[in-house]
Coordinates of C-alpha atoms in Angstrom, one line a residue:
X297 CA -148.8 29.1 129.4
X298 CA -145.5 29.6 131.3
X299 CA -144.9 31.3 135.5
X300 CA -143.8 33.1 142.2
X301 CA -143.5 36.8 149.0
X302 CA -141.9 35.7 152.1
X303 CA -143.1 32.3 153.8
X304 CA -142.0 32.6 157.2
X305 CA -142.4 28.5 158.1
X306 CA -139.3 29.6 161.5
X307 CA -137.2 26.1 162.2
X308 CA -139.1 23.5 161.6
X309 CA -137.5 19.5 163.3
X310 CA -138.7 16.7 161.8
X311 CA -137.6 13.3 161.6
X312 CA -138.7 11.0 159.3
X313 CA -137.2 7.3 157.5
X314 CA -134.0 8.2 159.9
X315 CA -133.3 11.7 158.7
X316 CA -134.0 14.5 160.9
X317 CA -133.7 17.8 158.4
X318 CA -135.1 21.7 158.3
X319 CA -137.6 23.6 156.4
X320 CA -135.6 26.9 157.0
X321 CA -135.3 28.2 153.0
X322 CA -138.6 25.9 151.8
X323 CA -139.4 28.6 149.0
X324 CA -136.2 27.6 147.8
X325 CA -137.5 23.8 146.5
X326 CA -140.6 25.7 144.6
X327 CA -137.9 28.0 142.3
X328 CA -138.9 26.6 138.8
X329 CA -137.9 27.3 134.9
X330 CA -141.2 25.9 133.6
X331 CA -144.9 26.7 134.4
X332 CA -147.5 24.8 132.5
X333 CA -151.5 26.4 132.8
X334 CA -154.3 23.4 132.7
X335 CA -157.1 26.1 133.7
X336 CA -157.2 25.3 136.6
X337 CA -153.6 24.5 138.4
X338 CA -150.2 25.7 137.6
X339 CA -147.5 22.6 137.2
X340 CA -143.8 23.5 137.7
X341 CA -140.7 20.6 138.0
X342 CA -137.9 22.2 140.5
X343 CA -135.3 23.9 139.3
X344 CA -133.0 22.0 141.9
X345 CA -134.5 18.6 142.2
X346 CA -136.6 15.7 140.9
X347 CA -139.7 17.0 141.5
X348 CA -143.5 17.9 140.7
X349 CA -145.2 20.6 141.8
X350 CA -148.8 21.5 141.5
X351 CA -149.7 25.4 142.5
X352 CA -153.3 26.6 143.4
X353 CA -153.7 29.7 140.4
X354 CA -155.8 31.5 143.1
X355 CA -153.5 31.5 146.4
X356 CA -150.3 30.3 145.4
X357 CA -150.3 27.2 147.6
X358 CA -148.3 24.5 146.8
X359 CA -148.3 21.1 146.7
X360 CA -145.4 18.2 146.5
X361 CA -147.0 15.8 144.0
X362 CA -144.1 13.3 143.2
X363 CA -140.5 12.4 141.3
X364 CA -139.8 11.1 138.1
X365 CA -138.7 7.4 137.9
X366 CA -134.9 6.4 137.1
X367 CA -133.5 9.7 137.9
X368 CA -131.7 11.0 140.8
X369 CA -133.5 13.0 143.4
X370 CA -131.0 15.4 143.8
X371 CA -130.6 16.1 140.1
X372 CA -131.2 19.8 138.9
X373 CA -132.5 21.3 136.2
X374 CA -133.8 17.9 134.7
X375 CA -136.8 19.4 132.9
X376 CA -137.7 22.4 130.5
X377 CA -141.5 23.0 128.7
X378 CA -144.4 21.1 129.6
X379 CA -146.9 20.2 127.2
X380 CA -150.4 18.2 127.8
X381 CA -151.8 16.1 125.9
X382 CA -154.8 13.9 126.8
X383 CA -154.9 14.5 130.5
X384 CA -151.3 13.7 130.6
X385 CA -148.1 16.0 131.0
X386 CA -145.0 15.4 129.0
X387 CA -141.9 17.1 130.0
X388 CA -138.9 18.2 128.2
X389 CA -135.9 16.5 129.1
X390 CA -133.0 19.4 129.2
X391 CA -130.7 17.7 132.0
X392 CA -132.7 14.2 132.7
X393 CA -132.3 10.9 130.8
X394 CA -135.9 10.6 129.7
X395 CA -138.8 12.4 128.9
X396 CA -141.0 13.1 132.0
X397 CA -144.5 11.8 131.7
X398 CA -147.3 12.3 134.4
X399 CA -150.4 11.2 133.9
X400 CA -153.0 13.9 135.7
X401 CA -155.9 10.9 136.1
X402 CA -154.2 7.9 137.4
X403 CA -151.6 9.7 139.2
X404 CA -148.9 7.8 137.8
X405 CA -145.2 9.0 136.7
X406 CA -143.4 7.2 133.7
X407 CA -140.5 8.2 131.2
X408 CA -140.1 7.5 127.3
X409 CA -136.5 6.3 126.5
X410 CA -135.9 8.6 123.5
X411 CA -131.9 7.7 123.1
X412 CA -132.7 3.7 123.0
X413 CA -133.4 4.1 119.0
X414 CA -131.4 7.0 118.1
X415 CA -128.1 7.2 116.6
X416 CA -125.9 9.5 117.8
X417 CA -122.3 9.3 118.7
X418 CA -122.4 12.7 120.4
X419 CA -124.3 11.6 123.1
X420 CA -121.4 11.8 125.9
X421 CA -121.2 15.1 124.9
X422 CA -124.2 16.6 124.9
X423 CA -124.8 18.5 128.7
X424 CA -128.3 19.7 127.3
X425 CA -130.3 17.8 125.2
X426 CA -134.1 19.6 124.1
X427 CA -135.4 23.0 125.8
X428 CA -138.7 24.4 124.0
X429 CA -141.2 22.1 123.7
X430 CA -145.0 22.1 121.5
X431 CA -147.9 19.8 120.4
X432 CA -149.8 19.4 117.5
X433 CA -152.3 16.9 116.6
X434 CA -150.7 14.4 118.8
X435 CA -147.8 14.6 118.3
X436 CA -144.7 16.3 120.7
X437 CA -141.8 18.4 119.0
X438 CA -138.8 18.7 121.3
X439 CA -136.5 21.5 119.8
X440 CA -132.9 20.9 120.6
X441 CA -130.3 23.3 123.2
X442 CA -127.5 20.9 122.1
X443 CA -128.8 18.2 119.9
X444 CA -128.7 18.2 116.8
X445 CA -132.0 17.1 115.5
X446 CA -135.7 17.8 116.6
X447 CA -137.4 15.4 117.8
X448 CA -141.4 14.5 117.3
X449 CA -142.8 11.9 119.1
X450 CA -146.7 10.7 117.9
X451 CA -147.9 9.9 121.2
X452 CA -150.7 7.5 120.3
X453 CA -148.7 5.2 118.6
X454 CA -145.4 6.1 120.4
X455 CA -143.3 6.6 117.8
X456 CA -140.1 8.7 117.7
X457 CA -138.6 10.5 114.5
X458 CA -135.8 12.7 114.0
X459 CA -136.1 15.8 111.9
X460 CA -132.7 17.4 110.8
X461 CA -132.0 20.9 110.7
X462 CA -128.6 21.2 110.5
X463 CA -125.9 21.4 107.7
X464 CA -122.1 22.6 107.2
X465 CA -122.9 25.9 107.2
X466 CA -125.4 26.4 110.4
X467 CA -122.8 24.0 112.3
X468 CA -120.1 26.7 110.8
X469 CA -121.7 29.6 112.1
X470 CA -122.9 29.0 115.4
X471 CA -121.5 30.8 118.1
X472 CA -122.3 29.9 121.4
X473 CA -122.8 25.9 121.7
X474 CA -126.7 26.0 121.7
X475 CA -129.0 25.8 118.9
X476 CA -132.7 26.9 120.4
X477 CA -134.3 28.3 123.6
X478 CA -137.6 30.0 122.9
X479 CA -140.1 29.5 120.0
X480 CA -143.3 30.9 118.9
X481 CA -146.2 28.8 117.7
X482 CA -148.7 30.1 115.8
X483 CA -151.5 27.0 114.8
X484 CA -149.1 24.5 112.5
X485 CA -145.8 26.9 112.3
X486 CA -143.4 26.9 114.7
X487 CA -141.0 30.0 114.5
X488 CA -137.7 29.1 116.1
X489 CA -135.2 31.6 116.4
X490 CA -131.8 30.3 116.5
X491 CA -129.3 30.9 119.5
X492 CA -126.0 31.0 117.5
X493 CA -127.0 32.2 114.0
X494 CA -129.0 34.9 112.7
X495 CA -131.5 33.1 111.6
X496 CA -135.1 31.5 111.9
X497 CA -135.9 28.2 111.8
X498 CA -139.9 27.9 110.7
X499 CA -141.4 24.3 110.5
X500 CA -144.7 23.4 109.4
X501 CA -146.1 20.7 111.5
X502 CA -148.3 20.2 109.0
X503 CA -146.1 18.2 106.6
X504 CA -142.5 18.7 108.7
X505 CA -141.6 20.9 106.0
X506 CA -138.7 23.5 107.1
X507 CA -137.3 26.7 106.2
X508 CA -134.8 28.8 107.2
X509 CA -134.6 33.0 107.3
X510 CA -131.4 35.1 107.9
X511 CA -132.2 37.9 110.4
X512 CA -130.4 40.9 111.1
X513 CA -126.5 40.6 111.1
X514 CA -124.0 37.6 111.1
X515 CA -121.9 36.9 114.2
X516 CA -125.3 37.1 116.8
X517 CA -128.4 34.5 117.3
X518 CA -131.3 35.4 119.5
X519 CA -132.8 34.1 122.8
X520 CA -136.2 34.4 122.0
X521 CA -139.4 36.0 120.2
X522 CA -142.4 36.8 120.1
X523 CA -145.2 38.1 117.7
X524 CA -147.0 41.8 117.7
X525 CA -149.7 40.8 115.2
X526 CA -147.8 42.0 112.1
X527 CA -143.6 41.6 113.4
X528 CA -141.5 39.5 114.9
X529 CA -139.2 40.8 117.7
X530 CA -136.1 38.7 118.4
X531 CA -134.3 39.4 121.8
X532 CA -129.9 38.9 121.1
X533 CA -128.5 36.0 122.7
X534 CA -125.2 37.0 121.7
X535 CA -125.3 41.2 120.9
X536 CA -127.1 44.0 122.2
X537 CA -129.5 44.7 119.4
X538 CA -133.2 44.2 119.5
X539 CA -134.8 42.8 115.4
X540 CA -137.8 43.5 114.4
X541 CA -138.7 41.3 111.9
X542 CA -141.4 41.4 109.1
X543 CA -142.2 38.0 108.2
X544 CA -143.9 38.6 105.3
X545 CA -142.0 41.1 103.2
X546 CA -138.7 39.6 104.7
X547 CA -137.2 42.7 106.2
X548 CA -135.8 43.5 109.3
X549 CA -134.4 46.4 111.3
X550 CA -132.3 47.1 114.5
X551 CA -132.8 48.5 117.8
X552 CA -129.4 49.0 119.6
X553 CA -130.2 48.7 123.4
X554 CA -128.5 52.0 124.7
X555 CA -129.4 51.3 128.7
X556 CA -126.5 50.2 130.5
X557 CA -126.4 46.8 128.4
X558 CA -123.5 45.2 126.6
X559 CA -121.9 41.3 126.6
X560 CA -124.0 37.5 125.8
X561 CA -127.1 36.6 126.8
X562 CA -128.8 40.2 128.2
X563 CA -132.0 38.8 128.1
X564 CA -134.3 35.2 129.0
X565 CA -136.6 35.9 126.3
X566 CA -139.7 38.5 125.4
X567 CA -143.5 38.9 125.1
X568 CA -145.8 41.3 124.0
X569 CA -148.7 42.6 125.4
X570 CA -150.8 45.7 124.8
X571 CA -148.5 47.5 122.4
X572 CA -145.6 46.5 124.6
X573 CA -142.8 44.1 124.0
X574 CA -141.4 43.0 127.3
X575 CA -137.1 42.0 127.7
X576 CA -137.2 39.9 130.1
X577 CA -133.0 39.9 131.7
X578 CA -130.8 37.1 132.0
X579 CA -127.5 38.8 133.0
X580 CA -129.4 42.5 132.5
X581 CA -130.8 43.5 135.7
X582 CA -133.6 45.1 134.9
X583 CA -137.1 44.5 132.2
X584 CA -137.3 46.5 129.2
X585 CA -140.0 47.7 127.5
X586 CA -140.4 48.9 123.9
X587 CA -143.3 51.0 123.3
X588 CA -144.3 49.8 119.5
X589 CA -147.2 51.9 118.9
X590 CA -145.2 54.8 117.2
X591 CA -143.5 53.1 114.2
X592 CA -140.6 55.1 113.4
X593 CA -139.0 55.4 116.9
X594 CA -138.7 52.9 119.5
X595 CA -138.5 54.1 122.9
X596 CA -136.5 51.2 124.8
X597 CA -137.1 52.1 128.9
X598 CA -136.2 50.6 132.0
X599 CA -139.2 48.8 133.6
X600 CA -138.9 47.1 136.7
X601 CA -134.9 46.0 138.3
X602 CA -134.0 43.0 140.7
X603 CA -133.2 44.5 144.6
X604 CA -130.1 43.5 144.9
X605 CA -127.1 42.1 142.8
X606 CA -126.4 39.1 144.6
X607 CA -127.5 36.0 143.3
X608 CA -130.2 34.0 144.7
X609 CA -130.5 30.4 143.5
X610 CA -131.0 31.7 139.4
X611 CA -128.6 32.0 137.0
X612 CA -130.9 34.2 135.6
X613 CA -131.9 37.8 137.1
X614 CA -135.7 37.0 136.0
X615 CA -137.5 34.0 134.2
X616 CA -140.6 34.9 132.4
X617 CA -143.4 32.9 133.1
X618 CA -146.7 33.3 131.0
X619 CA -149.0 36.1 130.0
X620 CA -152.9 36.5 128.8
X621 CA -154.8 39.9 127.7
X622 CA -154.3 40.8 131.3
X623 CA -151.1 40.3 132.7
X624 CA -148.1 38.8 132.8
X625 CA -146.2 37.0 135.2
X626 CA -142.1 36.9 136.6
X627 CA -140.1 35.0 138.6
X628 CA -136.8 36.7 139.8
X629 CA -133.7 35.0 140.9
X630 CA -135.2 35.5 144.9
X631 CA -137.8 33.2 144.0
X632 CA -140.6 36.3 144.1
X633 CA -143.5 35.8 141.7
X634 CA -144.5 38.7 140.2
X635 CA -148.0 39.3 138.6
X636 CA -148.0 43.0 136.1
X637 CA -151.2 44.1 134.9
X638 CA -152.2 45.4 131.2
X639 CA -150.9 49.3 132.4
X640 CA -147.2 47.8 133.8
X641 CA -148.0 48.2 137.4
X642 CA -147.2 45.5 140.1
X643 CA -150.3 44.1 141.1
X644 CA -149.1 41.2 143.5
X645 CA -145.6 40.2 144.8
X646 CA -145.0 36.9 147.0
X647 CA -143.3 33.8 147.6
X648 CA -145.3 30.9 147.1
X649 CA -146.3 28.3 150.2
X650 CA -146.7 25.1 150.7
X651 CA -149.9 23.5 151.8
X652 CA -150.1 22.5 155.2
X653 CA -152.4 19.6 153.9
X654 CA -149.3 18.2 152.1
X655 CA -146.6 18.8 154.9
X656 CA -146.2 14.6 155.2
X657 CA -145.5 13.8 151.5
X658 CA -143.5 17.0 151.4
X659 CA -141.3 15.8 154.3
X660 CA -141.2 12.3 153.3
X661 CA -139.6 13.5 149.7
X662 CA -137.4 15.5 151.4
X663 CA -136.0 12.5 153.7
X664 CA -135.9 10.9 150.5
X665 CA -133.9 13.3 149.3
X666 CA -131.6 14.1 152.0
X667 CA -130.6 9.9 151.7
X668 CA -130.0 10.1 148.1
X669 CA -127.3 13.0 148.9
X670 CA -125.9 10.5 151.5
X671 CA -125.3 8.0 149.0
X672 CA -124.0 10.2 146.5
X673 CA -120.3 10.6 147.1
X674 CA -120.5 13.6 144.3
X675 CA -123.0 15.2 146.7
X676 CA -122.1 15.3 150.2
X677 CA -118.9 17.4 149.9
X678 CA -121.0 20.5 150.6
X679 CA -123.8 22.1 152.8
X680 CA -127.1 22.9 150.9
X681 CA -129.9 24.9 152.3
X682 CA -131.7 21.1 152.0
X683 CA -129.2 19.3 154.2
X684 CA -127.4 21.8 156.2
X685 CA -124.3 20.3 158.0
X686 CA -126.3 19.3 161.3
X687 CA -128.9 17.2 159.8
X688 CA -125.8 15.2 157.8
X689 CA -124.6 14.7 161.3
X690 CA -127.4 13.3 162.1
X691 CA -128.7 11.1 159.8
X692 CA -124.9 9.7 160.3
X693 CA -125.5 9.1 163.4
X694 CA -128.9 7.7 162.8
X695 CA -128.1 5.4 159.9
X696 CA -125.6 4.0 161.9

């Protein structure tokens, strides 16, 4: 399962490994695009910079756990999904080099080198390399934004194996430069909606068997889907037009969204809950909701909207996060979490804090940090709410 108040921590000094920095926009370091539930945590990479985060499900406290070896600190974006398996987390690599391991009982990071075996001479291409992520009977599929295979890796026996999915004709088609962002799993099928073609990828993990469906109309591709217990509904990536999809009978029809929404990449992806599907924005600035009880007209309605139309550290205007029976939770481009009960309302609303217990290995990673933008000449040509212009002067001065 996938998931964010205002911490008020005032101007904190601290000087550490000769670096003297600021915690003045801490919330900042816990924005995330991944959320993984173990029962009893929430795990989240930043969306700015190497690093783990482990969050208390019960008060939102946070905790600095560590960075991923042999990539930068002051990368961003490095990781997507995060799947466990055996007491140890696996993340997607979307930015980084390798795929992120952790492992939850030893306490030790690691990374699998999945490019050392693989032939492909796109790779100094390729900006993006796997997004949605899933696990089944040990073994890891990594679904592709710009590569052009999936790839499964058996973790007992560590093992790596490209499927292909692509031919002429998908390559042909694809508008937009990705290939997948959300799937939906149900047991041994994976349902993956393609971003560029109007179509669905379905895989059986079962055998690696694949087919592939044509939904709704050429010249779109969808963001994401999700599953009502008898349809598919497919959010556009490209397009304005809401599919619902029956599976089964192979038949599809189309919602046009009416509200104030035109242009690529509206929406982040979808859920359903209680008779409900959810649109959660990417460039749209509010959620949607399409009542699905009454199945001859869909009422498409304006749910919740952002507070302003700057943007915060998020491309996006909101990132869904996860959802059970009860509720569902958001992240919005402020770093707000957001959690919605089962009747739409707003039940809690906060930034998430970090706990005091972890204040030294919090700091220490972020004099770590503030070093590897020194020595990154690509880095130190601008002032970040991490390093603002005074604490470069300083750690100058200090290093000096």
């Amino acid at each position: 399962m996938y998931l964010g108040g205002i911490l008020n921590v005032g101007r904190l000094i601290n000087n550490v490994g000769g670096c003297v920095y600021m915690k003045n926009k801490i919330n900042d370091m816990f924005a995330f695009e991944n959320l993984y539930d173990d029962g009893e945590y929430y795990w989240f990479t930043s969306w700015s910079y190497n690093a783990l985060f482990r969050m208390d499900k019960k008060n939102w406290m946070v905790e600095y756990i560590g960075s991923f070896p042999n990539e930068k600190l002051n990368a961003n974006r490095l990781y997507a999904n995060i799947v466990e398996y055996e007491n140890k987390l696996y993340f997607t690599p979307s930015h980084a080099k390798y795929i992120g391991v952790y492992d939850k009982n030893s306490k030790i990071f690691s990374n699998i080198d999945y490019i050392a075996q693989q032939d492909n001479t796109l790779d100094n291409l390729i900006e993006w390399n796997f997004y949605p992520a899933c696990e089944y009977n040990g073994c890891i599929y990594f679904f592709p934004h710009q590569r052009d295979y999936i790839l499964k890796f058996e973790v007992t026996i560590g093992r790596m194996t490209r499927i292909s999915f692509t031919n002429d004709d998908l390559r042909m088609r694809n508008i937009g430069g990705t290939w997948f962002f959300g799937i939906y799993v149900q047991d041994n099928i994976v349902y993956a909606p393609f971003n560029g073609v109007n179509a669905v990828l379905k895989l059986n993990m079962k055998n690696d068997e694949m087919n592939i469906y044509e939904v709704g109309e050429q010249g779109t591709g969808f963001a994401d889907m999700c599953y009502d217990g008898e349809n598919f509904w497919l959010v556009p990536m490209h397009g304005s037009e809401v599919v619902k999809w029956n599976y089964k009978k192979n038949t599809s029809d189309r919602i046009k969204i009416t509200v104030n929404g035109s242009g690529d990449y509206l929406f982040w992806g979808c859920n359903c809950l209680n008779n409900v599907v959810y649109l959660i924005p990417n460039a749209y600035s509010k959620i949607l909701t399409i009542d699905i009880q009454n199945n001859t007209e869909y009422l498409i309605t304006e749910y919740i909207n952002i507070e302003n139309d700057d943007k915060g550290i998020y491309y996006s205007n909101y990132i869904f996060c996860g959802l059970d029976k009860n509720y569902m939770l958001l992240f919005d481009k402020e770093t707000y979490l957001y959690e919605i009960d089962k009747e739409k309302n707003i039940i809690r609303k906060e930034r998430l804090k970090l706990n005091p217990k972890n204040k030294i290995d919090y700091n220490t990673f972020i004099s770590r940090l503030q070093t590897q933008i020194i020595l990154d000449k690509e880095k130190t040509n601008y002032e970040t709410y991490i390093f603002p212009l005074e604490d470069y002067i300083r750690c100058i001065i200090n290093n000096n």
